[in-house]
């Protein structure tokens, strides 16, 4: 996953861009977790990567999510919060498609 793709999705050094994929993901995560986006969760992690332009080693690849990577941890965390599976249109699947 390239930094430019994360920035294009709306995760930028100045914060999440209004009306972007990032803002939709943030809203989705907040609704599914009772109103907030937790530190260390998918949205905050991606925002951190976008702000620092550090996606090169995140684990989201053209061949899928790399085992043991940051992306793998995010996917696992999201699956646990949704009862065992990553939802279609959720943060992990959307970022993987980016």
Short mmCIF file of N, CA, C and O in Angstrom, two decimals:
data_model
loop_
_atom_site.label_atom_id
_atom_site.label_comp_id
_atom_site.label_asym_id
_atom_site.label_seq_id
_atom_site.Cartn_x
_atom_site.Cartn_y
_atom_site.Cartn_z
N UNK A 1 0.86 -1.17 0.00
CA UNK A 1 0.00 0.00 0.00
C UNK A 1 0.90 1.23 0.00
O UNK A 1 1.84 1.31 0.77
N UNK A 2 0.61 2.14 -0.85
CA UNK A 2 1.42 3.34 -0.98
C UNK A 2 0.87 4.47 -0.12
O UNK A 2 -0.34 4.58 0.09
N UNK A 3 1.78 5.31 0.36
CA UNK A 3 1.37 6.48 1.14
C UNK A 3 0.37 7.33 0.37
O UNK A 3 -0.59 7.82 0.93
N UNK A 4 0.57 7.47 -0.94
CA UNK A 4 -0.34 8.31 -1.73
C UNK A 4 -1.77 7.76 -1.70
O UNK A 4 -2.73 8.52 -1.71
N UNK A 5 -1.91 6.44 -1.64
CA UNK A 5 -3.26 5.86 -1.57
C UNK A 5 -3.92 6.18 -0.24
O UNK A 5 -5.12 6.47 -0.20
N UNK A 6 -3.16 6.09 0.83
CA UNK A 6 -3.70 6.40 2.16
C UNK A 6 -4.08 7.89 2.22
O UNK A 6 -5.14 8.24 2.71
N UNK A 7 -3.22 8.72 1.68
CA UNK A 7 -3.53 10.16 1.65
C UNK A 7 -4.75 10.43 0.79
O UNK A 7 -5.61 11.23 1.17
N UNK A 8 -4.84 9.76 -0.34
CA UNK A 8 -6.01 9.93 -1.23
C UNK A 8 -7.30 9.49 -0.55
O UNK A 8 -8.37 10.03 -0.83
N UNK A 9 -7.20 8.50 0.33
CA UNK A 9 -8.38 8.02 1.06
C UNK A 9 -8.82 9.01 2.13
O UNK A 9 -9.92 8.91 2.67
N UNK A 10 -7.95 9.98 2.45
CA UNK A 10 -8.31 11.01 3.42
C UNK A 10 -7.57 10.98 4.73
O UNK A 10 -7.86 11.76 5.63
N UNK A 11 -6.59 10.10 4.87
CA UNK A 11 -5.75 10.06 6.07
C UNK A 11 -4.53 10.93 5.79
O UNK A 11 -3.62 10.52 5.07
N UNK A 12 -4.51 12.15 6.32
CA UNK A 12 -3.46 13.11 5.97
C UNK A 12 -2.70 13.61 7.19
O UNK A 12 -3.11 13.37 8.33
N UNK A 13 -1.63 14.33 6.95
CA UNK A 13 -0.83 14.88 8.05
C UNK A 13 -1.59 15.93 8.84
O UNK A 13 -1.24 16.21 9.99
N UNK A 14 -2.63 16.49 8.27
CA UNK A 14 -3.42 17.48 9.00
C UNK A 14 -4.72 16.91 9.55
O UNK A 14 -5.58 17.65 10.02
N UNK A 15 -4.86 15.59 9.51
CA UNK A 15 -6.04 14.95 10.07
C UNK A 15 -6.88 14.27 8.99
O UNK A 15 -6.51 14.24 7.82
N UNK A 16 -8.01 13.73 9.41
CA UNK A 16 -8.90 13.05 8.48
C UNK A 16 -9.69 14.08 7.69
O UNK A 16 -10.32 14.97 8.26
N UNK A 17 -9.65 13.94 6.38
CA UNK A 17 -10.30 14.89 5.48
C UNK A 17 -11.80 14.65 5.46
O UNK A 17 -12.27 13.53 5.26
N UNK A 18 -12.57 15.70 5.67
CA UNK A 18 -14.03 15.62 5.64
C UNK A 18 -14.54 15.13 4.30
O UNK A 18 -14.01 15.49 3.25
N UNK A 19 -15.56 14.29 4.31
CA UNK A 19 -16.17 13.77 3.10
C UNK A 19 -15.38 12.70 2.39
O UNK A 19 -15.72 12.30 1.29
N UNK A 20 -14.32 12.21 3.02
CA UNK A 20 -13.45 11.22 2.39
C UNK A 20 -13.82 9.80 2.82
O UNK A 20 -14.67 9.59 3.69
N UNK A 21 -13.15 8.83 2.20
CA UNK A 21 -13.29 7.44 2.63
C UNK A 21 -12.89 7.33 4.10
O UNK A 21 -13.55 6.65 4.88
N UNK A 22 -11.83 8.02 4.48
CA UNK A 22 -11.36 7.98 5.87
C UNK A 22 -12.44 8.45 6.84
O UNK A 22 -12.64 7.85 7.90
N UNK A 23 -13.15 9.52 6.49
CA UNK A 23 -14.19 10.01 7.39
C UNK A 23 -15.36 9.03 7.47
O UNK A 23 -15.96 8.85 8.53
N UNK A 24 -15.66 8.36 6.36
CA UNK A 24 -16.71 7.33 6.38
C UNK A 24 -16.29 6.16 7.26
O UNK A 24 -17.10 5.62 8.02
N UNK A 25 -15.03 5.76 7.14
CA UNK A 25 -14.52 4.66 7.97
C UNK A 25 -14.54 5.03 9.44
O UNK A 25 -14.90 4.22 10.30
N UNK A 26 -14.14 6.26 9.74
CA UNK A 26 -14.15 6.72 11.12
C UNK A 26 -15.57 6.69 11.68
O UNK A 26 -15.81 6.24 12.80
N UNK A 27 -16.52 7.15 10.90
CA UNK A 27 -17.92 7.14 11.32
C UNK A 27 -18.42 5.71 11.55
O UNK A 27 -19.06 5.43 12.57
N UNK A 28 -18.10 4.82 10.64
CA UNK A 28 -18.50 3.41 10.75
C UNK A 28 -17.92 2.79 12.02
O UNK A 28 -18.62 2.12 12.78
N UNK A 29 -16.64 3.02 12.27
CA UNK A 29 -16.00 2.46 13.45
C UNK A 29 -16.60 3.04 14.73
O UNK A 29 -16.84 2.32 15.69
N UNK A 30 -16.85 4.33 14.74
CA UNK A 30 -17.43 4.97 15.92
C UNK A 30 -18.81 4.41 16.22
O UNK A 30 -19.13 4.10 17.37
N UNK A 31 -19.63 4.24 15.20
CA UNK A 31 -20.98 3.69 15.40
C UNK A 31 -20.92 2.26 15.91
O UNK A 31 -21.69 1.86 16.78
N UNK A 32 -20.01 1.45 15.36
CA UNK A 32 -19.94 0.05 15.76
C UNK A 32 -19.33 -0.15 17.13
O UNK A 32 -19.52 -1.20 17.75
N UNK A 33 -18.62 0.85 17.64
CA UNK A 33 -18.01 0.70 18.97
C UNK A 33 -18.70 1.56 20.02
O UNK A 33 -18.16 1.79 21.09
N UNK A 34 -19.89 2.04 19.73
CA UNK A 34 -20.66 2.77 20.72
C UNK A 34 -20.40 4.26 20.77
O UNK A 34 -20.73 4.92 21.75
N UNK A 35 -19.79 4.83 19.75
CA UNK A 35 -19.67 6.28 19.69
C UNK A 35 -18.28 6.86 19.66
O UNK A 35 -18.13 8.05 19.50
N UNK A 36 -17.25 6.05 19.82
CA UNK A 36 -15.90 6.60 19.80
C UNK A 36 -14.97 5.78 18.94
O UNK A 36 -15.24 4.63 18.63
N UNK A 37 -13.88 6.38 18.56
CA UNK A 37 -12.82 5.68 17.84
C UNK A 37 -11.67 5.53 18.82
O UNK A 37 -11.09 6.50 19.26
N UNK A 38 -11.38 4.28 19.16
CA UNK A 38 -10.39 4.05 20.21
C UNK A 38 -8.96 4.16 19.71
O UNK A 38 -8.66 3.86 18.56
N UNK A 39 -8.11 4.58 20.60
CA UNK A 39 -6.68 4.63 20.32
C UNK A 39 -6.18 3.23 20.03
O UNK A 39 -6.53 2.28 20.72
N UNK A 40 -5.39 3.08 18.99
CA UNK A 40 -4.88 1.77 18.61
C UNK A 40 -5.80 0.99 17.70
O UNK A 40 -5.45 -0.08 17.23
N UNK A 41 -6.99 1.51 17.44
CA UNK A 41 -7.93 0.86 16.54
C UNK A 41 -7.55 1.12 15.09
O UNK A 41 -6.61 1.86 14.79
N UNK A 42 -8.30 0.52 14.17
CA UNK A 42 -7.96 0.66 12.75
C UNK A 42 -7.91 2.11 12.25
O UNK A 42 -6.96 2.48 11.57
N UNK A 43 -8.91 2.90 12.58
CA UNK A 43 -8.93 4.27 12.07
C UNK A 43 -7.77 5.08 12.62
O UNK A 43 -7.07 5.77 11.87
N UNK A 44 -7.54 4.99 13.93
CA UNK A 44 -6.44 5.78 14.50
C UNK A 44 -5.09 5.28 14.00
O UNK A 44 -4.17 6.08 13.78
N UNK A 45 -4.96 3.99 13.78
CA UNK A 45 -3.71 3.44 13.26
C UNK A 45 -3.45 3.95 11.84
O UNK A 45 -2.34 4.39 11.51
N UNK A 46 -4.48 3.90 11.00
CA UNK A 46 -4.32 4.40 9.63
C UNK A 46 -4.05 5.90 9.61
O UNK A 46 -3.26 6.38 8.80
N UNK A 47 -4.70 6.64 10.50
CA UNK A 47 -4.45 8.07 10.56
C UNK A 47 -3.00 8.32 10.95
O UNK A 47 -2.34 9.18 10.38
N UNK A 48 -2.49 7.54 11.88
CA UNK A 48 -1.08 7.68 12.27
C UNK A 48 -0.15 7.39 11.10
O UNK A 48 0.83 8.10 10.88
N UNK A 49 -0.46 6.35 10.33
CA UNK A 49 0.36 6.03 9.16
C UNK A 49 0.27 7.13 8.12
O UNK A 49 1.27 7.50 7.50
N UNK A 50 -0.92 7.66 7.90
CA UNK A 50 -1.10 8.74 6.93
C UNK A 50 -0.38 10.01 7.34
O UNK A 50 0.24 10.69 6.52
N UNK A 51 -0.43 10.31 8.63
CA UNK A 51 0.22 11.52 9.13
C UNK A 51 1.74 11.43 9.02
O UNK A 51 2.42 12.41 8.75
N UNK A 52 2.27 10.22 9.22
CA UNK A 52 3.73 10.03 9.19
C UNK A 52 4.24 9.53 7.84
O UNK A 52 5.44 9.35 7.68
N UNK A 53 3.33 9.25 6.91
CA UNK A 53 3.71 8.67 5.61
C UNK A 53 4.54 7.40 5.82
O UNK A 53 5.63 7.26 5.29
N UNK A 54 3.99 6.48 6.63
CA UNK A 54 4.73 5.27 6.98
C UNK A 54 4.00 3.99 6.62
O UNK A 54 4.07 3.00 7.35
N UNK A 55 3.32 3.98 5.50
CA UNK A 55 2.54 2.79 5.13
C UNK A 55 3.37 1.70 4.47
O UNK A 55 2.89 0.58 4.31
N UNK A 56 4.59 2.00 4.10
CA UNK A 56 5.41 1.05 3.34
C UNK A 56 5.57 -0.30 4.02
O UNK A 56 5.75 -1.30 3.36
N UNK A 57 5.52 -0.35 5.32
CA UNK A 57 5.72 -1.62 6.02
C UNK A 57 4.47 -2.07 6.79
O UNK A 57 4.57 -2.86 7.71
N UNK A 58 3.30 -1.60 6.39
CA UNK A 58 2.08 -1.89 7.14
C UNK A 58 1.56 -3.30 6.98
O UNK A 58 0.86 -3.81 7.84
N UNK A 59 1.86 -3.97 5.86
CA UNK A 59 1.39 -5.33 5.64
C UNK A 59 0.22 -5.47 4.70
O UNK A 59 -0.21 -6.57 4.40
N UNK A 60 -0.33 -4.36 4.21
CA UNK A 60 -1.36 -4.42 3.18
C UNK A 60 -0.63 -4.52 1.85
O UNK A 60 0.07 -3.60 1.46
N UNK A 61 -0.77 -5.63 1.16
CA UNK A 61 -0.04 -5.82 -0.10
C UNK A 61 -1.00 -6.21 -1.22
O UNK A 61 -2.16 -6.56 -0.97
N UNK A 62 -0.50 -6.19 -2.43
CA UNK A 62 -1.31 -6.58 -3.59
C UNK A 62 -1.71 -8.05 -3.52
O UNK A 62 -2.70 -8.46 -4.11
N UNK A 63 -0.95 -8.86 -2.78
CA UNK A 63 -1.24 -10.30 -2.66
C UNK A 63 -2.08 -10.62 -1.43
O UNK A 63 -2.40 -11.77 -1.19
N UNK A 64 -2.41 -9.62 -0.64
CA UNK A 64 -3.20 -9.83 0.57
C UNK A 64 -2.49 -9.28 1.79
O UNK A 64 -1.46 -8.62 1.67
N UNK A 65 -3.01 -9.58 2.95
CA UNK A 65 -2.45 -9.08 4.20
C UNK A 65 -1.33 -10.01 4.66
O UNK A 65 -1.52 -11.22 4.76
N UNK A 66 -0.17 -9.42 4.94
CA UNK A 66 0.99 -10.20 5.37
C UNK A 66 0.83 -10.68 6.80
O UNK A 66 0.45 -9.92 7.69
N UNK A 67 1.14 -11.94 7.00
CA UNK A 67 1.07 -12.55 8.33
C UNK A 67 2.02 -11.84 9.30
O UNK A 67 3.15 -11.52 8.95
N UNK A 68 1.54 -11.58 10.50
CA UNK A 68 2.36 -10.96 11.54
C UNK A 68 2.56 -9.46 11.39
O UNK A 68 3.29 -8.86 12.16
N UNK A 69 1.92 -8.84 10.42
CA UNK A 69 2.10 -7.41 10.15
C UNK A 69 1.12 -6.56 10.95
O UNK A 69 0.20 -7.06 11.59
N UNK A 70 1.31 -5.25 10.86
CA UNK A 70 0.37 -4.29 11.45
C UNK A 70 -1.03 -4.53 10.87
O UNK A 70 -2.02 -4.51 11.59
N UNK A 71 -1.11 -4.77 9.56
CA UNK A 71 -2.40 -5.03 8.91
C UNK A 71 -3.05 -6.28 9.48
O UNK A 71 -4.26 -6.31 9.69
N UNK A 72 -2.26 -7.29 9.73
CA UNK A 72 -2.77 -8.54 10.31
C UNK A 72 -3.36 -8.29 11.70
O UNK A 72 -4.42 -8.81 12.04
N UNK A 73 -2.67 -7.49 12.48
CA UNK A 73 -3.16 -7.16 13.83
C UNK A 73 -4.47 -6.37 13.74
O UNK A 73 -5.39 -6.60 14.51
N UNK A 74 -4.53 -5.44 12.79
CA UNK A 74 -5.76 -4.65 12.60
C UNK A 74 -6.92 -5.54 12.21
O UNK A 74 -8.02 -5.41 12.72
N UNK A 75 -6.66 -6.47 11.29
CA UNK A 75 -7.71 -7.37 10.83
C UNK A 75 -8.21 -8.23 11.99
O UNK A 75 -9.41 -8.41 12.17
N UNK A 76 -7.29 -8.72 12.78
CA UNK A 76 -7.64 -9.56 13.93
C UNK A 76 -8.48 -8.77 14.94
O UNK A 76 -9.49 -9.27 15.44
N UNK A 77 -8.07 -7.55 15.20
CA UNK A 77 -8.79 -6.70 16.14
C UNK A 77 -10.20 -6.41 15.64
O UNK A 77 -11.17 -6.47 16.40
N UNK A 78 -10.32 -6.12 14.37
CA UNK A 78 -11.64 -5.83 13.80
C UNK A 78 -12.52 -7.07 13.82
O UNK A 78 -13.71 -7.00 14.13
N UNK A 79 -11.95 -8.22 13.52
CA UNK A 79 -12.72 -9.47 13.54
C UNK A 79 -13.25 -9.75 14.95
O UNK A 79 -14.41 -10.13 15.12
N UNK A 80 -12.41 -9.55 15.97
CA UNK A 80 -12.87 -9.77 17.35
C UNK A 80 -14.02 -8.84 17.71
O UNK A 80 -14.98 -9.24 18.35
N UNK A 81 -13.94 -7.59 17.27
CA UNK A 81 -14.99 -6.63 17.62
C UNK A 81 -16.29 -6.87 16.85
O UNK A 81 -17.32 -6.31 17.20
N UNK A 82 -16.23 -7.71 15.82
CA UNK A 82 -17.43 -8.04 15.04
C UNK A 82 -17.81 -9.51 15.16
O UNK A 82 -18.44 -10.06 14.26
N UNK A 83 -17.41 -10.14 16.22
CA UNK A 83 -17.83 -11.51 16.48
C UNK A 83 -17.14 -12.58 15.65
O UNK A 83 -17.67 -13.67 15.46
N UNK A 84 -15.96 -12.29 15.12
CA UNK A 84 -15.19 -13.33 14.45
C UNK A 84 -14.91 -13.14 12.98
O UNK A 84 -14.16 -13.90 12.39
N UNK A 85 -15.47 -12.15 12.35
CA UNK A 85 -15.21 -11.93 10.93
C UNK A 85 -15.02 -10.47 10.63
O UNK A 85 -15.51 -9.62 11.36
N UNK A 86 -14.29 -10.17 9.57
CA UNK A 86 -14.15 -8.77 9.16
C UNK A 86 -15.29 -8.43 8.21
O UNK A 86 -15.48 -9.11 7.21
N UNK A 87 -16.06 -7.44 8.54
CA UNK A 87 -17.24 -7.12 7.73
C UNK A 87 -16.88 -6.53 6.37
O UNK A 87 -15.93 -5.77 6.25
N UNK A 88 -17.64 -6.92 5.39
CA UNK A 88 -17.49 -6.33 4.06
C UNK A 88 -17.79 -4.84 4.18
O UNK A 88 -18.77 -4.44 4.81
N UNK A 89 -16.93 -4.03 3.63
CA UNK A 89 -17.09 -2.58 3.75
C UNK A 89 -16.52 -2.02 5.03
O UNK A 89 -16.58 -0.82 5.25
N UNK A 90 -15.95 -2.86 5.87
CA UNK A 90 -15.32 -2.40 7.10
C UNK A 90 -13.96 -1.80 6.83
O UNK A 90 -13.49 -1.74 5.68
N UNK A 91 -13.30 -1.36 7.87
CA UNK A 91 -12.03 -0.67 7.73
C UNK A 91 -10.97 -1.54 7.06
O UNK A 91 -10.35 -1.13 6.08
N UNK A 92 -10.77 -2.75 7.57
CA UNK A 92 -9.70 -3.59 7.03
C UNK A 92 -9.93 -3.93 5.57
O UNK A 92 -9.02 -3.80 4.74
N UNK A 93 -11.13 -4.34 5.22
CA UNK A 93 -11.39 -4.71 3.83
C UNK A 93 -11.30 -3.50 2.90
O UNK A 93 -10.79 -3.61 1.78
N UNK A 94 -11.73 -2.35 3.37
CA UNK A 94 -11.66 -1.16 2.54
C UNK A 94 -10.21 -0.71 2.34
O UNK A 94 -9.80 -0.40 1.22
N UNK A 95 -9.43 -0.72 3.41
CA UNK A 95 -8.03 -0.33 3.28
C UNK A 95 -7.28 -1.33 2.41
O UNK A 95 -6.47 -0.94 1.57
N UNK A 96 -7.56 -2.61 2.55
CA UNK A 96 -6.92 -3.61 1.70
C UNK A 96 -7.24 -3.34 0.24
O UNK A 96 -6.38 -3.47 -0.62
N UNK A 97 -8.44 -2.88 -0.05
CA UNK A 97 -8.79 -2.60 -1.44
C UNK A 97 -8.09 -1.35 -1.96
O UNK A 97 -7.87 -1.22 -3.16
N UNK A 98 -7.72 -0.45 -1.07
CA UNK A 98 -6.99 0.77 -1.46
C UNK A 98 -5.61 0.38 -1.92
O UNK A 98 -5.07 0.87 -2.86
#
